[in-house]
mmCIF file of C-alpha atoms in Angstrom:
data_model
loop_
_atom_site.group_PDB
_atom_site.id
_atom_site.type_symbol
_atom_site.label_atom_id
_atom_site.label_comp_id
_atom_site.label_asym_id
_atom_site.label_seq_id
_atom_site.Cartn_x
_atom_site.Cartn_y
_atom_site.Cartn_z
ATOM 1 C CA UNK A 796 97.693 217.119 155.933
ATOM 2 C CA UNK A 797 96.236 217.016 159.204
ATOM 3 C CA UNK A 798 97.071 214.312 162.145
ATOM 4 C CA UNK A 799 96.009 214.271 165.776
ATOM 5 C CA UNK A 800 98.015 211.631 168.190
ATOM 6 C CA UNK A 801 96.342 211.439 172.277
ATOM 7 C CA UNK A 802 96.801 208.316 174.473
ATOM 8 C CA UNK A 803 94.585 207.078 176.780
ATOM 9 C CA UNK A 804 96.037 206.409 180.259
ATOM 10 C CA UNK A 805 99.748 204.602 179.882
ATOM 11 C CA UNK A 806 98.831 200.980 178.221
ATOM 12 C CA UNK A 807 96.645 202.790 174.687
ATOM 13 C CA UNK A 808 98.297 205.161 171.941
ATOM 14 C CA UNK A 809 96.120 206.669 168.665
ATOM 15 C CA UNK A 810 97.133 208.782 165.882
ATOM 16 C CA UNK A 811 94.422 209.824 163.495
ATOM 17 C CA UNK A 812 95.295 211.870 159.911
ATOM 18 C CA UNK A 813 93.788 212.639 156.589
ATOM 19 C CA UNK A 814 96.078 213.516 153.493
ATOM 20 C CA UNK A 815 94.777 215.195 149.980
ATOM 21 C CA UNK A 816 96.645 216.724 147.042
ATOM 22 C CA UNK A 817 95.160 220.197 146.055
ATOM 23 C CA UNK A 818 96.914 220.187 143.413
ATOM 24 C CA UNK A 819 97.539 216.284 141.530
ATOM 25 C CA UNK A 820 97.079 215.067 137.937
ATOM 26 C CA UNK A 821 94.569 212.812 137.187
ATOM 27 C CA UNK A 822 91.973 211.774 139.405
ATOM 28 C CA UNK A 823 92.844 212.197 143.203
ATOM 29 C CA UNK A 824 91.015 211.598 146.918
ATOM 30 C CA UNK A 825 91.434 211.461 150.289
ATOM 31 C CA UNK A 826 94.054 209.431 151.382
ATOM 32 C CA UNK A 827 93.075 208.534 155.528
ATOM 33 C CA UNK A 828 95.314 206.745 157.836
ATOM 34 C CA UNK A 829 94.790 205.456 161.534
ATOM 35 C CA UNK A 830 97.089 203.733 164.052
ATOM 36 C CA UNK A 831 95.905 202.200 167.231
ATOM 37 C CA UNK A 832 99.028 200.548 169.861
ATOM 38 C CA UNK A 833 98.397 198.973 173.059
ATOM 39 C CA UNK A 834 101.748 198.496 175.666
ATOM 40 C CA UNK A 835 100.538 195.391 178.040
ATOM 41 C CA UNK A 836 103.867 196.359 179.224
ATOM 42 C CA UNK A 837 107.090 198.107 179.099
ATOM 43 C CA UNK A 838 108.593 195.049 177.109
ATOM 44 C CA UNK A 839 105.542 194.121 174.445
ATOM 45 C CA UNK A 840 103.280 196.603 172.421
ATOM 46 C CA UNK A 841 101.068 195.493 169.616
ATOM 47 C CA UNK A 842 100.232 197.506 166.595
ATOM 48 C CA UNK A 843 97.630 197.702 164.342
ATOM 49 C CA UNK A 844 97.162 200.080 161.131
ATOM 50 C CA UNK A 845 95.388 201.465 158.327
ATOM 51 C CA UNK A 846 95.978 204.077 155.574
ATOM 52 C CA UNK A 847 95.453 204.569 152.139
ATOM 53 C CA UNK A 848 97.426 205.809 149.062
ATOM 54 C CA UNK A 849 97.839 207.726 146.056
ATOM 55 C CA UNK A 850 100.247 207.019 143.218
ATOM 56 C CA UNK A 851 100.590 209.727 140.212
ATOM 57 C CA UNK A 852 103.371 208.662 139.037
ATOM 58 C CA UNK A 853 103.431 205.668 137.540
ATOM 59 C CA UNK A 854 106.530 203.899 135.337
ATOM 60 C CA UNK A 855 106.183 202.226 132.025
ATOM 61 C CA UNK A 856 108.639 199.736 132.481
ATOM 62 C CA UNK A 857 108.213 195.950 131.484
ATOM 63 C CA UNK A 858 109.140 194.743 135.204
ATOM 64 C CA UNK A 859 109.064 190.959 134.146
ATOM 65 C CA UNK A 860 110.978 192.012 131.278
ATOM 66 C CA UNK A 861 114.733 190.583 131.503
ATOM 67 C CA UNK A 862 116.640 193.814 130.310
ATOM 68 C CA UNK A 863 114.996 195.496 133.918
ATOM 69 C CA UNK A 864 116.466 192.471 135.393
ATOM 70 C CA UNK A 865 119.770 193.449 134.120
ATOM 71 C CA UNK A 866 119.610 197.000 133.715
ATOM 72 C CA UNK A 867 116.763 198.778 135.536
ATOM 73 C CA UNK A 868 115.693 201.345 133.322
ATOM 74 C CA UNK A 869 112.221 204.649 134.985
ATOM 75 C CA UNK A 870 110.276 205.614 132.267
ATOM 76 C CA UNK A 871 108.055 207.514 134.653
ATOM 77 C CA UNK A 872 104.127 208.600 133.044
ATOM 78 C CA UNK A 873 102.294 210.838 134.655
ATOM 79 C CA UNK A 874 97.985 210.343 135.929
ATOM 80 C CA UNK A 875 95.916 211.517 133.253
ATOM 81 C CA UNK A 876 98.310 210.778 130.039
ATOM 82 C CA UNK A 877 97.795 209.052 127.369
ATOM 83 C CA UNK A 878 99.995 205.979 124.845
ATOM 84 C CA UNK A 879 97.458 205.085 121.493
ATOM 85 C CA UNK A 880 94.848 205.965 122.916
ATOM 86 C CA UNK A 881 94.977 204.174 126.486
ATOM 87 C CA UNK A 882 95.112 206.930 129.921
ATOM 88 C CA UNK A 883 97.811 206.301 132.566
ATOM 89 C CA UNK A 884 95.856 206.131 135.554
ATOM 90 C CA UNK A 885 96.092 207.218 139.521
ATOM 91 C CA UNK A 886 96.587 204.512 140.733
ATOM 92 C CA UNK A 887 95.481 203.345 144.879
ATOM 93 C CA UNK A 888 96.333 201.646 147.056
ATOM 94 C CA UNK A 889 94.651 200.130 150.640
ATOM 95 C CA UNK A 890 97.000 198.756 152.982
ATOM 96 C CA UNK A 891 96.010 197.038 157.186
ATOM 97 C CA UNK A 892 99.194 196.745 158.792
ATOM 98 C CA UNK A 893 99.469 194.117 162.370
ATOM 99 C CA UNK A 894 102.746 194.168 164.839
ATOM 100 C CA UNK A 895 104.085 192.943 167.371
ATOM 101 C CA UNK A 896 107.134 194.838 169.265
ATOM 102 C CA UNK A 897 108.710 192.843 172.292
ATOM 103 C CA UNK A 898 112.224 193.776 173.958
ATOM 104 C CA UNK A 899 113.335 190.604 174.906
ATOM 105 C CA UNK A 900 116.629 191.431 177.228
ATOM 106 C CA UNK A 901 118.367 194.596 176.859
ATOM 107 C CA UNK A 902 120.122 193.987 173.730
ATOM 108 C CA UNK A 903 117.725 192.029 172.558
ATOM 109 C CA UNK A 904 114.886 193.096 170.331
ATOM 110 C CA UNK A 905 111.909 190.581 168.426
ATOM 111 C CA UNK A 906 109.799 192.076 166.578
ATOM 112 C CA UNK A 907 106.065 190.424 163.733
ATOM 113 C CA UNK A 908 104.780 192.165 161.370
ATOM 114 C CA UNK A 909 102.204 191.386 159.206
ATOM 115 C CA UNK A 910 100.458 193.428 155.802
ATOM 116 C CA UNK A 911 97.417 193.259 153.086
ATOM 117 C CA UNK A 912 97.455 194.993 150.614
ATOM 118 C CA UNK A 913 95.246 196.262 147.955
ATOM 119 C CA UNK A 914 95.731 197.969 144.607
ATOM 120 C CA UNK A 915 94.342 198.693 141.994
ATOM 121 C CA UNK A 916 94.539 201.457 138.547
ATOM 122 C CA UNK A 917 98.772 200.139 138.101
ATOM 123 C CA UNK A 918 99.944 200.350 134.571
ATOM 124 C CA UNK A 919 101.180 196.929 133.505
ATOM 125 C CA UNK A 920 103.517 196.303 130.320
ATOM 126 C CA UNK A 921 103.771 192.385 131.070
ATOM 127 C CA UNK A 922 100.504 191.202 130.164
ATOM 128 C CA UNK A 923 100.462 192.997 126.745
ATOM 129 C CA UNK A 924 104.200 192.734 125.830
ATOM 130 C CA UNK A 925 106.814 190.960 126.138
ATOM 131 C CA UNK A 926 109.689 194.141 125.691
ATOM 132 C CA UNK A 927 111.584 195.657 128.525
ATOM 133 C CA UNK A 928 108.800 199.156 128.261
ATOM 134 C CA UNK A 929 105.666 199.591 126.823
ATOM 135 C CA UNK A 930 106.375 200.230 122.241
ATOM 136 C CA UNK A 931 103.053 201.410 121.412
ATOM 137 C CA UNK A 932 100.206 200.103 124.584
ATOM 138 C CA UNK A 933 99.949 199.153 128.038
ATOM 139 C CA UNK A 934 96.743 198.164 129.958
ATOM 140 C CA UNK A 935 95.565 198.639 133.841
ATOM 141 C CA UNK A 936 94.997 196.172 136.226
ATOM 142 C CA UNK A 937 95.057 195.512 140.145
ATOM 143 C CA UNK A 938 97.738 193.375 142.937
ATOM 144 C CA UNK A 939 97.089 192.169 145.957
ATOM 145 C CA UNK A 940 99.502 191.343 148.889
ATOM 146 C CA UNK A 941 99.550 189.770 152.291
ATOM 147 C CA UNK A 942 102.936 189.026 154.240
ATOM 148 C CA UNK A 943 104.691 188.106 157.183
ATOM 149 C CA UNK A 944 108.413 189.084 159.338
ATOM 150 C CA UNK A 945 109.411 187.954 161.800
ATOM 151 C CA UNK A 946 112.967 189.578 163.074
ATOM 152 C CA UNK A 947 114.866 189.337 165.864
ATOM 153 C CA UNK A 948 117.906 191.674 166.671
ATOM 154 C CA UNK A 949 121.042 192.312 168.727
ATOM 155 C CA UNK A 950 122.835 195.755 169.464
ATOM 156 C CA UNK A 951 125.950 195.745 172.005
ATOM 157 C CA UNK A 952 128.978 197.090 172.109
ATOM 158 C CA UNK A 953 131.210 193.846 170.090
ATOM 159 C CA UNK A 954 128.562 192.233 168.547
ATOM 160 C CA UNK A 955 125.381 193.267 166.558
ATOM 161 C CA UNK A 956 122.951 190.811 164.411
ATOM 162 C CA UNK A 957 119.638 190.817 162.832
ATOM 163 C CA UNK A 958 117.871 187.680 161.466
ATOM 164 C CA UNK A 959 114.310 187.946 159.649
ATOM 165 C CA UNK A 960 112.141 185.755 157.509
ATOM 166 C CA UNK A 961 109.658 186.713 155.509
ATOM 167 C CA UNK A 962 106.545 184.682 154.169
ATOM 168 C CA UNK A 963 105.110 186.861 150.852
ATOM 169 C CA UNK A 964 102.320 186.479 148.165
ATOM 170 C CA UNK A 965 101.466 188.702 145.971
ATOM 171 C CA UNK A 966 99.100 188.385 142.766
ATOM 172 C CA UNK A 967 98.692 191.051 139.619
ATOM 173 C CA UNK A 968 95.709 190.689 138.160
ATOM 174 C CA UNK A 969 94.922 192.588 134.424
ATOM 175 C CA UNK A 970 91.562 190.939 133.124
ATOM 176 C CA UNK A 971 91.161 187.880 133.209
ATOM 177 C CA UNK A 972 94.370 187.697 133.084
ATOM 178 C CA UNK A 973 96.778 186.811 136.302
ATOM 179 C CA UNK A 974 100.289 186.346 137.565
ATOM 180 C CA UNK A 975 103.388 186.316 140.447
ATOM 181 C CA UNK A 976 105.511 188.924 140.144
ATOM 182 C CA UNK A 977 109.036 188.269 139.719
ATOM 183 C CA UNK A 978 110.178 189.885 142.860
ATOM 184 C CA UNK A 979 107.623 188.245 144.889
ATOM 185 C CA UNK A 980 109.912 184.703 146.263
ATOM 186 C CA UNK A 981 107.369 182.818 148.841
ATOM 187 C CA UNK A 982 110.310 182.431 151.297
ATOM 188 C CA UNK A 983 113.329 184.874 152.001
ATOM 189 C CA UNK A 984 115.414 184.492 155.424
ATOM 190 C CA UNK A 985 118.181 187.129 156.130
ATOM 191 C CA UNK A 986 120.971 187.458 157.932
ATOM 192 C CA UNK A 987 123.784 190.364 159.510
ATOM 193 C CA UNK A 988 126.573 190.301 162.469
ATOM 194 C CA UNK A 989 128.850 192.866 162.546
ATOM 195 C CA UNK A 990 131.805 191.996 165.206
ATOM 196 C CA UNK A 991 134.173 195.009 166.495
ATOM 197 C CA UNK A 992 137.043 192.445 166.259
ATOM 198 C CA UNK A 993 139.563 195.612 167.991
ATOM 199 C CA UNK A 994 138.189 199.145 168.891
ATOM 200 C CA UNK A 995 138.663 200.409 165.018
ATOM 201 C CA UNK A 996 137.977 197.610 163.545
ATOM 202 C CA UNK A 997 134.612 195.815 162.074
ATOM 203 C CA UNK A 998 134.227 192.333 160.810
ATOM 204 C CA UNK A 999 131.041 191.117 159.558
ATOM 205 C CA UNK A 1000 129.381 188.342 157.817
ATOM 206 C CA UNK A 1001 125.413 188.760 155.995
ATOM 207 C CA UNK A 1002 123.644 185.742 154.240
ATOM 208 C CA UNK A 1003 120.556 185.525 152.564
ATOM 209 C CA UNK A 1004 118.019 183.414 151.212
ATOM 210 C CA UNK A 1005 114.950 183.473 149.124
ATOM 211 C CA UNK A 1006 112.644 180.375 147.463
ATOM 212 C CA UNK A 1007 109.749 179.989 144.658
ATOM 213 C CA UNK A 1008 110.873 183.336 142.729
ATOM 214 C CA UNK A 1009 108.468 182.757 139.290
ATOM 215 C CA UNK A 1010 110.419 184.058 135.601
ATOM 216 C CA UNK A 1011 109.430 183.575 132.174
ATOM 217 C CA UNK A 1012 111.005 181.369 130.351
ATOM 218 C CA UNK A 1013 112.432 183.705 126.815
ATOM 219 C CA UNK A 1014 112.679 182.698 123.374
ATOM 220 C CA UNK A 1015 115.940 184.231 122.130
ATOM 221 C CA UNK A 1016 119.173 184.366 121.594
ATOM 222 C CA UNK A 1017 121.023 186.341 124.974
ATOM 223 C CA UNK A 1018 124.360 186.735 125.107
ATOM 224 C CA UNK A 1019 124.650 187.537 129.533
ATOM 225 C CA UNK A 1020 128.244 188.535 130.582
ATOM 226 C CA UNK A 1021 127.239 189.737 134.895
ATOM 227 C CA UNK A 1022 129.342 193.077 135.879
ATOM 228 C CA UNK A 1023 131.498 192.590 138.326
ATOM 229 C CA UNK A 1024 133.314 195.943 140.180
ATOM 230 C CA UNK A 1025 136.406 193.654 140.307
ATOM 231 C CA UNK A 1026 136.541 192.814 136.336
ATOM 232 C CA UNK A 1027 134.576 196.822 135.757
ATOM 233 C CA UNK A 1028 132.752 195.345 132.874
ATOM 234 C CA UNK A 1029 129.711 193.348 131.919
ATOM 235 C CA UNK A 1030 127.934 192.282 128.692
ATOM 236 C CA UNK A 1031 124.848 191.849 127.237
ATOM 237 C CA UNK A 1032 123.615 191.117 123.696
ATOM 238 C CA UNK A 1033 120.428 190.037 122.136
ATOM 239 C CA UNK A 1034 116.474 191.549 122.165
ATOM 240 C CA UNK A 1035 114.947 189.598 124.927
ATOM 241 C CA UNK A 1036 111.513 190.040 123.214
ATOM 242 C CA UNK A 1037 108.767 186.836 123.494
ATOM 243 C CA UNK A 1038 108.476 183.950 126.682
ATOM 244 C CA UNK A 1039 107.891 180.896 126.527
ATOM 245 C CA UNK A 1040 104.696 179.457 127.863
ATOM 246 C CA UNK A 1041 102.639 181.786 130.793
ATOM 247 C CA UNK A 1042 104.448 184.603 131.642
ATOM 248 C CA UNK A 1043 106.296 183.901 135.087
ATOM 249 C CA UNK A 1044 105.116 180.294 134.404
ATOM 250 C CA UNK A 1045 108.946 179.270 135.336
ATOM 251 C CA UNK A 1046 110.517 179.269 139.056
ATOM 252 C CA UNK A 1047 114.228 180.653 139.039
ATOM 253 C CA UNK A 1048 115.970 177.672 142.050
ATOM 254 C CA UNK A 1049 116.404 178.606 145.236
ATOM 255 C CA UNK A 1050 118.701 181.864 145.816
ATOM 256 C CA UNK A 1051 121.689 181.573 148.273
ATOM 257 C CA UNK A 1052 124.210 184.736 148.703
ATOM 258 C CA UNK A 1053 126.872 185.287 151.520
ATOM 259 C CA UNK A 1054 128.799 188.170 151.464
ATOM 260 C CA UNK A 1055 132.068 188.292 153.570
ATOM 261 C CA UNK A 1056 133.625 192.028 154.955
ATOM 262 C CA UNK A 1057 136.110 194.276 157.039
ATOM 263 C CA UNK A 1058 136.003 198.245 158.217
ATOM 264 C CA UNK A 1059 139.066 199.922 159.865
ATOM 265 C CA UNK A 1060 138.342 203.358 160.558
ATOM 266 C CA UNK A 1061 141.522 206.216 161.561
ATOM 267 C CA UNK A 1062 140.800 208.648 163.480
ATOM 268 C CA UNK A 1063 143.481 211.256 161.857
ATOM 269 C CA UNK A 1064 144.194 215.422 161.490
ATOM 270 C CA UNK A 1065 144.708 216.548 158.242
ATOM 271 C CA UNK A 1066 145.296 220.801 157.271
ATOM 272 C CA UNK A 1067 145.775 221.031 160.548
ATOM 273 C CA UNK A 1068 142.266 219.813 161.390
ATOM 274 C CA UNK A 1069 141.097 216.294 163.184
ATOM 275 C CA UNK A 1070 139.442 213.977 159.848
ATOM 276 C CA UNK A 1071 137.916 210.588 159.558
ATOM 277 C CA UNK A 1072 139.561 207.467 157.605
ATOM 278 C CA UNK A 1073 137.635 204.637 157.114
ATOM 279 C CA UNK A 1074 139.091 201.197 154.349
ATOM 280 C CA UNK A 1075 136.932 198.208 154.054
ATOM 281 C CA UNK A 1076 137.046 195.431 151.679
ATOM 282 C CA UNK A 1077 133.973 192.915 151.213
ATOM 283 C CA UNK A 1078 134.335 189.418 148.894
ATOM 284 C CA UNK A 1079 129.920 189.361 147.558
ATOM 285 C CA UNK A 1080 128.909 185.741 147.156
ATOM 286 C CA UNK A 1081 131.974 183.681 148.841
ATOM 287 C CA UNK A 1082 130.968 180.633 148.192
ATOM 288 C CA UNK A 1083 130.494 181.176 144.217
ATOM 289 C CA UNK A 1084 127.459 179.970 144.046
ATOM 290 C CA UNK A 1085 125.870 180.367 141.022
ATOM 291 C CA UNK A 1086 122.412 181.653 141.314
ATOM 292 C CA UNK A 1087 120.285 182.690 138.808
ATOM 293 C CA UNK A 1088 118.763 185.556 136.955
ATOM 294 C CA UNK A 1089 117.130 184.553 134.351
ATOM 295 C CA UNK A 1090 115.941 181.724 132.300
ATOM 296 C CA UNK A 1091 116.056 181.154 128.304
ATOM 297 C CA UNK A 1092 114.922 178.577 125.875
ATOM 298 C CA UNK A 1093 116.155 180.260 122.665
ATOM 299 C CA UNK A 1094 115.268 176.443 120.155
ATOM 300 C CA UNK A 1095 111.885 175.466 120.095
ATOM 301 C CA UNK A 1096 112.316 172.422 122.722
ATOM 302 C CA UNK A 1097 115.879 172.548 123.618
ATOM 303 C CA UNK A 1098 117.051 173.060 127.574
ATOM 304 C CA UNK A 1099 115.813 176.364 129.310
ATOM 305 C CA UNK A 1100 119.567 177.467 129.951
ATOM 306 C CA UNK A 1101 119.680 180.290 133.095
ATOM 307 C CA UNK A 1102 121.393 182.903 133.127
ATOM 308 C CA UNK A 1103 123.914 183.319 136.363
ATOM 309 C CA UNK A 1104 124.452 186.681 138.603
ATOM 310 C CA UNK A 1105 128.400 186.714 139.474
ATOM 311 C CA UNK A 1106 130.076 183.705 141.013
ATOM 312 C CA UNK A 1107 132.155 186.267 142.701
ATOM 313 C CA UNK A 1108 133.980 189.099 143.371
ATOM 314 C CA UNK A 1109 136.021 192.054 145.852
ATOM 315 C CA UNK A 1110 134.489 195.556 146.826
ATOM 316 C CA UNK A 1111 136.936 197.597 147.698
ATOM 317 C CA UNK A 1112 136.214 201.125 149.350
ATOM 318 C CA UNK A 1113 138.155 204.067 150.444
ATOM 319 C CA UNK A 1114 135.491 207.078 153.216
ATOM 320 C CA UNK A 1115 136.975 209.953 154.079
ATOM 321 C CA UNK A 1116 135.488 212.720 156.220
ATOM 322 C CA UNK A 1117 136.002 215.537 158.306
#
C-alpha cells in the first residue's frame, strides 16, 4: 500500500493511494483511491473521493432469511472455494463519494454526505433459496447503491446531541432477477440527545425511525417470542424456508423506537488506588411500540401475521475501571 498527500495553497488538499494484495485467494487487482478537498473558508469544506475495494471472504448465509434477522449467523466462504461446482468469487466495489462540512457555530456543525456504489461478484443465496444458508448451491450477482445523509451535531459542556436523515436506494441483481435487500429502508431518521443534569449524571434520549424496509412473506408456521434482557430468554420454533410471492415483495410498517437512559459516575478509591465506577439504566422502546421484524402467512390465502420485536425492556449496566 502506498499513499501520497499534498496541498495546493490553504484551500485545496489532495490524497492518492494504491493498494494490492501480494497473496490473496481468488482473483485480485489494484485498489486505487483518490480524494480532493476544497475549503472556501475556515468553516466550510467540500470533499470528493473515489475508491475500489476487493472482498476475499464472503458469507453463504441468506441475508433475506427470517432466521438471519432473528439470530444472525456467519458462514464465511473464501474466494476460490466451491460448492456444488459454483466457485466463490472475489467481490469488488467501486464507490464515489461527495461531502460537505460546515461549522455553523462554536458548538453546532452541519454535514452532508452522498455516495454511489457498484458491487460485482457477490455470493448470493436469496435468489436460489429461502433457507437460512446455502445448503446445495448459491449464485453470484451485483448490486447498485446510492444514498444521502444529512446530519446536525451539537457538542457542549452540558448538552450534546445529533440528528440525521438518510435517503437511500439499493438494488441487488442475480441474472434476470432483481430485488431490494431487507436492510435497505428508503428513509431513516436518528436522534440522540445527552444532558448532563449534574456533574456526574447524564440523561440520554435516543430515537430512531425508518420506512420502506422490504420483506418476504414466509409460508411457514413460525412461533416467535423475542428475547428481552429483562426476561433473559426468547424462543423461536418453526423452519421458515418458503416464501409467498416475490422475494422481498412486501413492505414492513414504519419502525419507530425511543429509548431513555441515565448514567451516573463515581470517583472512588479501591485497593489503595483511585478507581472509576459508573452505573446506567436504560428503558428501550419507552412507548412500547409494536415494531414488526418479519411477516408470515402459514395458510394459503390467510391473513399476513406480523412477527414483532420486543415491546419494552429495561437494561442495567455497571462499569468499573482503574
